[in-house]
């Protein structure tokens, strides 16, 4: 592990205990957390994207605001649901954001996770999928998105304006953008696809597989298969890999009340998501000394260059910055962490 960031699901609701009661609260507080995290030295600020839910849904304005208000921290998504996107408009937005952020971008994209709407992407006008989960639609659109950000000609120009036989690319075009694209893979097989495409790998707190092996071992195997596929495809870069975990240093009575005994006793779990038997990772909550040893023994955390810490965003900026600062001061240095002032994060050589 070289770096860590926070991953906010962007929940909001007028419920007891919530400091994040409206969408406006959520957006402004996420920017505030990013600003504070940037000062602490945290390397990344990432947001989940969900539609038809009281969560973050339109990431580009939020990421742009975070990038404009910070100096060093990487901003990104975990992940954009490609089923809901116009791939060409997303390519324009992403290139503009890459420029505004001076390359501090980690744009995670995938088919998307289960949602409350039944084929909600069709309400956005995106129909024609033969897959009940819309995977074919997402991958076709993602392929077009990659073509667009690579600068290829997308549509025929008007001969009266461009001359005959001219195909126009999407503008603006950022030559560094493809290096900042991640695919969210939920299995070992899908991670191999990411490696073949030469993209960065974003892995979550669950895998849609259940072999009986511990979650971190399955995820470490996923990372290894991604890197092997990347190498076998002839790519020569140093691709990034991130994994997500819920990690809470217990520093005071409030931490103990929120995440103490119950989290200490939890383990990996097996369940069903999207109709697939899946393995879910545990929550880590303990003293910094114990967390250091636990995370050093987490094979996937140590194999990845970036650890995303899922945060309880409805507890507000003050508490979440306390969690991030506690991790930065008392846990992360022992795992190999370098603060954001030491430059952009790079992947491990493969």
GROMACS .gro file of C-alpha atoms in nm:
model
  350
    1UNK     CA    1   0.000   0.000   0.000
    2UNK     CA    2   0.124   0.345  -0.096
    3UNK     CA    3  -0.182   0.565  -0.060
    4UNK     CA    4  -0.525   0.591   0.095
    5UNK     CA    5  -0.839   0.789   0.031
    6UNK     CA    6  -1.197   0.810   0.147
    7UNK     CA    7  -1.498   0.666  -0.036
    8UNK     CA    8  -1.832   0.832   0.040
    9UNK     CA    9  -2.159   0.668  -0.052
   10UNK     CA   10  -2.323   1.009  -0.030
   11UNK     CA   11  -2.616   0.908   0.187
   12UNK     CA   12  -2.857   1.175   0.308
   13UNK     CA   13  -3.187   1.165   0.494
   14UNK     CA   14  -3.392   1.343   0.759
   15UNK     CA   15  -3.349   1.067   1.017
   16UNK     CA   16  -3.235   1.067   1.382
   17UNK     CA   17  -2.858   1.097   1.419
   18UNK     CA   18  -2.793   1.221   1.067
   19UNK     CA   19  -2.597   1.542   1.017
   20UNK     CA   20  -2.653   1.504   0.642
   21UNK     CA   21  -3.026   1.555   0.601
   22UNK     CA   22  -3.058   1.695   0.248
   23UNK     CA   23  -2.887   1.655  -0.088
   24UNK     CA   24  -2.742   2.002  -0.039
   25UNK     CA   25  -2.594   1.897   0.295
   26UNK     CA   26  -2.437   1.592   0.135
   27UNK     CA   27  -2.277   1.781  -0.154
   28UNK     CA   28  -2.139   2.067   0.056
   29UNK     CA   29  -2.016   1.836   0.331
   30UNK     CA   30  -1.839   1.609   0.080
   31UNK     CA   31  -1.649   1.912  -0.052
   32UNK     CA   32  -1.565   2.009   0.307
   33UNK     CA   33  -1.434   1.660   0.383
   34UNK     CA   34  -1.223   1.667   0.065
   35UNK     CA   35  -1.072   2.003   0.164
   36UNK     CA   36  -0.988   1.879   0.514
   37UNK     CA   37  -0.853   1.549   0.383
   38UNK     CA   38  -0.630   1.736   0.138
   39UNK     CA   39  -0.472   1.926   0.427
   40UNK     CA   40  -0.420   1.604   0.625
   41UNK     CA   41  -0.230   1.453   0.331
   42UNK     CA   42  -0.495   1.199   0.226
   43UNK     CA   43  -0.436   1.089  -0.134
   44UNK     CA   44  -0.789   1.046  -0.268
   45UNK     CA   45  -1.150   1.164  -0.240
   46UNK     CA   46  -1.394   0.928  -0.412
   47UNK     CA   47  -1.773   0.914  -0.433
   48UNK     CA   48  -2.019   0.638  -0.509
   49UNK     CA   49  -2.280   0.697  -0.781
   50UNK     CA   50  -2.638   0.569  -0.747
   51UNK     CA   51  -2.959   0.669  -0.922
   52UNK     CA   52  -3.315   0.679  -0.787
   53UNK     CA   53  -3.174   0.680  -0.433
   54UNK     CA   54  -3.091   0.935  -0.161
   55UNK     CA   55  -2.724   0.920  -0.249
   56UNK     CA   56  -2.479   1.096  -0.480
   57UNK     CA   57  -2.606   1.067  -0.838
   58UNK     CA   58  -2.435   1.328  -1.059
   59UNK     CA   59  -2.064   1.318  -0.977
   60UNK     CA   60  -1.915   1.561  -1.228
   61UNK     CA   61  -2.024   1.887  -1.059
   62UNK     CA   62  -1.915   1.750  -0.721
   63UNK     CA   63  -1.575   1.629  -0.844
   64UNK     CA   64  -1.513   1.957  -1.024
   65UNK     CA   65  -1.586   2.153  -0.707
   66UNK     CA   66  -1.360   1.926  -0.503
   67UNK     CA   67  -1.078   1.959  -0.757
   68UNK     CA   68  -1.111   2.339  -0.766
   69UNK     CA   69  -1.104   2.368  -0.387
   70UNK     CA   70  -0.802   2.140  -0.325
   71UNK     CA   71  -0.436   2.125  -0.426
   72UNK     CA   72  -0.306   1.772  -0.404
   73UNK     CA   73  -0.582   1.517  -0.345
   74UNK     CA   74  -0.703   1.289  -0.625
   75UNK     CA   75  -1.077   1.306  -0.696
   76UNK     CA   76  -1.280   1.027  -0.847
   77UNK     CA   77  -1.571   0.786  -0.848
   78UNK     CA   78  -1.632   0.437  -0.725
   79UNK     CA   79  -1.814   0.385  -0.963
   80UNK     CA   80  -2.010   0.556  -1.242
   81UNK     CA   81  -2.288   0.329  -1.368
   82UNK     CA   82  -2.225   0.321  -1.743
   83UNK     CA   83  -2.578   0.198  -1.813
   84UNK     CA   84  -2.705   0.549  -1.733
   85UNK     CA   85  -2.447   0.746  -1.930
   86UNK     CA   86  -2.424   0.906  -2.271
   87UNK     CA   87  -2.069   0.791  -2.351
   88UNK     CA   88  -1.980   1.090  -2.570
   89UNK     CA   89  -2.106   1.349  -2.325
   90UNK     CA   90  -1.925   1.165  -2.045
   91UNK     CA   91  -1.607   1.179  -2.256
   92UNK     CA   92  -1.642   1.557  -2.288
   93UNK     CA   93  -1.709   1.602  -1.916
   94UNK     CA   94  -1.423   1.372  -1.814
   95UNK     CA   95  -1.171   1.550  -2.034
   96UNK     CA   96  -1.276   1.889  -1.897
   97UNK     CA   97  -1.249   1.757  -1.541
   98UNK     CA   98  -0.904   1.610  -1.613
   99UNK     CA   99  -0.784   1.955  -1.716
  100UNK     CA  100  -0.945   2.132  -1.420
  101UNK     CA  101  -0.797   1.877  -1.179
  102UNK     CA  102  -0.450   1.890  -1.344
  103UNK     CA  103  -0.466   1.513  -1.383
  104UNK     CA  104  -0.575   1.447  -1.022
  105UNK     CA  105  -0.849   1.215  -1.143
  106UNK     CA  106  -0.945   0.853  -1.082
  107UNK     CA  107  -1.264   0.794  -1.276
  108UNK     CA  108  -1.405   0.457  -1.176
  109UNK     CA  109  -1.663   0.315  -1.417
  110UNK     CA  110  -1.850  -0.016  -1.440
  111UNK     CA  111  -2.182  -0.177  -1.521
  112UNK     CA  112  -2.307  -0.051  -1.188
  113UNK     CA  113  -2.434  -0.219  -0.875
  114UNK     CA  114  -2.787  -0.332  -0.786
  115UNK     CA  115  -3.027  -0.041  -0.769
  116UNK     CA  116  -3.377   0.030  -0.636
  117UNK     CA  117  -3.516   0.096  -0.986
  118UNK     CA  118  -3.611  -0.193  -1.211
  119UNK     CA  119  -3.400  -0.135  -1.525
  120UNK     CA  120  -3.386   0.231  -1.429
  121UNK     CA  121  -3.147   0.313  -1.711
  122UNK     CA  122  -3.437   0.260  -1.953
  123UNK     CA  123  -3.614   0.556  -1.790
  124UNK     CA  124  -3.309   0.760  -1.893
  125UNK     CA  125  -3.373   0.654  -2.253
  126UNK     CA  126  -3.114   0.376  -2.281
  127UNK     CA  127  -3.295   0.070  -2.410
  128UNK     CA  128  -3.211  -0.234  -2.620
  129UNK     CA  129  -3.026  -0.444  -2.365
  130UNK     CA  130  -3.073  -0.819  -2.394
  131UNK     CA  131  -2.925  -0.872  -2.047
  132UNK     CA  132  -3.166  -0.828  -1.753
  133UNK     CA  133  -2.886  -0.647  -1.567
  134UNK     CA  134  -2.786  -0.431  -1.865
  135UNK     CA  135  -2.424  -0.551  -1.878
  136UNK     CA  136  -2.415  -0.561  -2.259
  137UNK     CA  137  -2.543  -0.204  -2.279
  138UNK     CA  138  -2.278  -0.084  -2.034
  139UNK     CA  139  -1.987  -0.250  -2.214
  140UNK     CA  140  -2.091  -0.128  -2.560
  141UNK     CA  141  -2.117   0.226  -2.428
  142UNK     CA  142  -1.786   0.196  -2.246
  143UNK     CA  143  -1.613   0.087  -2.566
  144UNK     CA  144  -1.745   0.399  -2.740
  145UNK     CA  145  -1.635   0.611  -2.443
  146UNK     CA  146  -1.279   0.474  -2.473
  147UNK     CA  147  -1.274   0.544  -2.846
  148UNK     CA  148  -1.385   0.900  -2.777
  149UNK     CA  149  -1.128   0.977  -2.506
  150UNK     CA  150  -0.854   0.827  -2.725
  151UNK     CA  151  -0.923   1.107  -2.974
  152UNK     CA  152  -1.056   0.904  -3.265
  153UNK     CA  153  -1.298   1.043  -3.520
  154UNK     CA  154  -1.650   0.982  -3.389
  155UNK     CA  155  -1.885   1.144  -3.640
  156UNK     CA  156  -1.866   1.260  -4.000
  157UNK     CA  157  -1.811   1.630  -4.045
  158UNK     CA  158  -2.030   1.852  -4.259
  159UNK     CA  159  -1.834   1.879  -4.588
  160UNK     CA  160  -1.929   2.246  -4.620
  161UNK     CA  161  -1.757   2.319  -4.288
  162UNK     CA  162  -1.479   2.059  -4.260
  163UNK     CA  163  -1.417   1.946  -4.616
  164UNK     CA  164  -1.496   1.597  -4.749
  165UNK     CA  165  -1.411   1.275  -4.564
  166UNK     CA  166  -1.339   1.432  -4.224
  167UNK     CA  167  -1.443   1.256  -3.905
  168UNK     CA  168  -1.461   1.474  -3.597
  169UNK     CA  169  -1.327   1.377  -3.252
  170UNK     CA  170  -1.480   1.472  -2.922
  171UNK     CA  171  -1.352   1.799  -2.777
  172UNK     CA  172  -1.191   1.875  -2.545
  173UNK     CA  173  -0.942   1.592  -2.567
  174UNK     CA  174  -0.712   1.528  -2.272
  175UNK     CA  175  -0.413   1.310  -2.368
  176UNK     CA  176  -0.369   1.197  -2.006
  177UNK     CA  177  -0.730   1.098  -1.944
  178UNK     CA  178  -0.705   0.728  -2.035
  179UNK     CA  179  -0.438   0.683  -1.767
  180UNK     CA  180  -0.696   0.796  -1.513
  181UNK     CA  181  -0.976   0.555  -1.610
  182UNK     CA  182  -1.053   0.264  -1.376
  183UNK     CA  183  -1.295  -0.025  -1.422
  184UNK     CA  184  -1.477  -0.157  -1.116
  185UNK     CA  185  -1.438  -0.535  -1.130
  186UNK     CA  186  -1.645  -0.763  -0.907
  187UNK     CA  187  -1.480  -1.095  -0.988
  188UNK     CA  188  -1.147  -1.247  -1.084
  189UNK     CA  189  -1.261  -1.302  -1.444
  190UNK     CA  190  -1.372  -0.940  -1.487
  191UNK     CA  191  -1.037  -0.823  -1.347
  192UNK     CA  192  -0.864  -1.011  -1.628
  193UNK     CA  193  -1.075  -0.815  -1.878
  194UNK     CA  194  -0.957  -0.491  -1.716
  195UNK     CA  195  -0.596  -0.602  -1.751
  196UNK     CA  196  -0.640  -0.685  -2.118
  197UNK     CA  197  -0.787  -0.338  -2.178
  198UNK     CA  198  -0.486  -0.176  -2.010
  199UNK     CA  199  -0.693   0.015  -1.754
  200UNK     CA  200  -0.664   0.057  -1.377
  201UNK     CA  201  -0.841  -0.188  -1.145
  202UNK     CA  202  -1.091  -0.078  -0.879
  203UNK     CA  203  -1.205  -0.355  -0.646
  204UNK     CA  204  -1.467  -0.320  -0.375
  205UNK     CA  205  -1.561  -0.464  -0.036
  206UNK     CA  206  -1.724  -0.764  -0.202
  207UNK     CA  207  -1.662  -1.014  -0.480
  208UNK     CA  208  -1.935  -1.199  -0.667
  209UNK     CA  209  -1.763  -1.529  -0.589
  210UNK     CA  210  -1.766  -1.761  -0.291
  211UNK     CA  211  -1.502  -2.038  -0.291
  212UNK     CA  212  -1.463  -2.074   0.084
  213UNK     CA  213  -1.136  -1.881   0.081
  214UNK     CA  214  -1.102  -1.562   0.289
  215UNK     CA  215  -1.211  -1.242   0.116
  216UNK     CA  216  -0.864  -1.087   0.115
  217UNK     CA  217  -0.715  -1.399  -0.044
  218UNK     CA  218  -0.979  -1.399  -0.319
  219UNK     CA  219  -0.916  -1.032  -0.380
  220UNK     CA  220  -0.538  -1.076  -0.387
  221UNK     CA  221  -0.588  -1.349  -0.649
  222UNK     CA  222  -0.806  -1.104  -0.844
  223UNK     CA  223  -0.525  -0.847  -0.837
  224UNK     CA  224  -0.266  -1.103  -0.949
  225UNK     CA  225  -0.483  -1.218  -1.240
  226UNK     CA  226  -0.540  -0.856  -1.342
  227UNK     CA  227  -0.167  -0.785  -1.348
  228UNK     CA  228  -0.088  -1.104  -1.537
  229UNK     CA  229  -0.352  -1.024  -1.801
  230UNK     CA  230  -0.215  -0.668  -1.828
  231UNK     CA  231   0.136  -0.803  -1.886
  232UNK     CA  232   0.024  -1.074  -2.128
  233UNK     CA  233  -0.163  -0.817  -2.339
  234UNK     CA  234   0.164  -0.633  -2.397
  235UNK     CA  235   0.092  -0.326  -2.187
  236UNK     CA  236   0.405  -0.174  -2.037
  237UNK     CA  237   0.278   0.074  -1.779
  238UNK     CA  238   0.240   0.054  -1.402
  239UNK     CA  239  -0.139   0.024  -1.360
  240UNK     CA  240  -0.307   0.138  -1.042
  241UNK     CA  241  -0.504  -0.097  -0.815
  242UNK     CA  242  -0.741   0.008  -0.537
  243UNK     CA  243  -0.935  -0.191  -0.281
  244UNK     CA  244  -1.203  -0.069  -0.039
  245UNK     CA  245  -1.228  -0.141   0.331
  246UNK     CA  246  -1.420  -0.013   0.633
  247UNK     CA  247  -1.147   0.079   0.885
  248UNK     CA  248  -1.201   0.272   1.208
  249UNK     CA  249  -0.922   0.344   1.457
  250UNK     CA  250  -1.068   0.339   1.808
  251UNK     CA  251  -0.921   0.652   1.964
  252UNK     CA  252  -1.188   0.761   2.211
  253UNK     CA  253  -1.522   0.675   2.368
  254UNK     CA  254  -1.718   0.807   2.070
  255UNK     CA  255  -1.529   0.578   1.832
  256UNK     CA  256  -1.595   0.288   2.068
  257UNK     CA  257  -1.964   0.371   2.078
  258UNK     CA  258  -1.998   0.385   1.699
  259UNK     CA  259  -1.766   0.104   1.587
  260UNK     CA  260  -1.624  -0.081   1.886
  261UNK     CA  261  -1.726  -0.424   2.010
  262UNK     CA  262  -1.970  -0.511   1.732
  263UNK     CA  263  -1.714  -0.443   1.457
  264UNK     CA  264  -1.430  -0.619   1.639
  265UNK     CA  265  -1.628  -0.940   1.636
  266UNK     CA  266  -1.743  -0.939   1.271
  267UNK     CA  267  -1.589  -1.160   1.000
  268UNK     CA  268  -1.616  -1.213   0.625
  269UNK     CA  269  -1.969  -1.300   0.519
  270UNK     CA  270  -2.128  -1.497   0.237
  271UNK     CA  271  -2.446  -1.365   0.079
  272UNK     CA  272  -2.627  -1.314  -0.249
  273UNK     CA  273  -2.605  -0.994  -0.451
  274UNK     CA  274  -2.739  -0.947  -0.802
  275UNK     CA  275  -2.838  -1.315  -0.796
  276UNK     CA  276  -2.477  -1.427  -0.740
  277UNK     CA  277  -2.332  -1.595  -0.433
  278UNK     CA  278  -2.077  -1.344  -0.306
  279UNK     CA  279  -1.811  -1.287  -0.042
  280UNK     CA  280  -1.825  -0.968   0.165
  281UNK     CA  281  -1.524  -0.831   0.352
  282UNK     CA  282  -1.520  -0.754   0.724
  283UNK     CA  283  -1.506  -0.419   0.901
  284UNK     CA  284  -1.183  -0.337   1.084
  285UNK     CA  285  -1.227  -0.142   1.409
  286UNK     CA  286  -0.971  -0.153   1.690
  287UNK     CA  287  -0.676   0.028   1.842
  288UNK     CA  288  -0.417   0.153   1.591
  289UNK     CA  289  -0.166  -0.113   1.698
  290UNK     CA  290  -0.413  -0.392   1.629
  291UNK     CA  291  -0.526  -0.236   1.301
  292UNK     CA  292  -0.168  -0.220   1.176
  293UNK     CA  293  -0.120  -0.592   1.227
  294UNK     CA  294  -0.463  -0.679   1.083
  295UNK     CA  295  -0.409  -0.473   0.770
  296UNK     CA  296  -0.054  -0.601   0.720
  297UNK     CA  297  -0.208  -0.948   0.716
  298UNK     CA  298  -0.477  -0.844   0.465
  299UNK     CA  299  -0.322  -0.976   0.144
  300UNK     CA  300  -0.524  -0.754  -0.090
  301UNK     CA  301  -0.461  -0.433   0.103
  302UNK     CA  302  -0.088  -0.492   0.086
  303UNK     CA  303  -0.100  -0.591  -0.283
  304UNK     CA  304  -0.289  -0.275  -0.389
  305UNK     CA  305  -0.130   0.067  -0.420
  306UNK     CA  306  -0.440   0.247  -0.289
  307UNK     CA  307  -0.676   0.174  -0.001
  308UNK     CA  308  -1.019   0.341  -0.009
  309UNK     CA  309  -1.171   0.385   0.335
  310UNK     CA  310  -1.550   0.381   0.331
  311UNK     CA  311  -1.675   0.660   0.556
  312UNK     CA  312  -2.004   0.709   0.745
  313UNK     CA  313  -2.075   1.037   0.568
  314UNK     CA  314  -2.400   1.105   0.758
  315UNK     CA  315  -2.194   1.155   1.076
  316UNK     CA  316  -2.065   1.477   0.922
  317UNK     CA  317  -1.731   1.637   0.828
  318UNK     CA  318  -1.593   1.681   1.179
  319UNK     CA  319  -1.622   1.313   1.270
  320UNK     CA  320  -1.510   1.183   0.933
  321UNK     CA  321  -1.202   1.405   0.932
  322UNK     CA  322  -1.126   1.272   1.281
  323UNK     CA  323  -1.135   0.916   1.139
  324UNK     CA  324  -0.912   1.008   0.845
  325UNK     CA  325  -0.663   1.198   1.059
  326UNK     CA  326  -0.646   0.913   1.311
  327UNK     CA  327  -0.571   0.667   1.031
  328UNK     CA  328  -0.314   0.902   0.875
  329UNK     CA  329  -0.129   0.964   1.202
  330UNK     CA  330  -0.146   0.629   1.374
  331UNK     CA  331  -0.196   0.352   1.116
  332UNK     CA  332  -0.109   0.445   0.756
  333UNK     CA  333   0.266   0.521   0.803
  334UNK     CA  334   0.327   0.164   0.923
  335UNK     CA  335   0.165   0.030   0.604
  336UNK     CA  336   0.388   0.224   0.363
  337UNK     CA  337   0.175   0.537   0.318
  338UNK     CA  338   0.317   0.852   0.160
  339UNK     CA  339   0.111   1.174   0.196
  340UNK     CA  340  -0.025   1.358  -0.106
  341UNK     CA  341   0.243   1.628  -0.082
  342UNK     CA  342   0.499   1.372  -0.202
  343UNK     CA  343   0.346   1.360  -0.549
  344UNK     CA  344   0.098   1.160  -0.755
  345UNK     CA  345   0.043   0.795  -0.668
  346UNK     CA  346   0.180   0.537  -0.910
  347UNK     CA  347   0.110   0.168  -0.943
  348UNK     CA  348   0.355  -0.108  -0.865
  349UNK     CA  349   0.584  -0.226  -1.142
  350UNK     CA  350   0.464  -0.552  -1.296
   0.00000   0.00000   0.00000
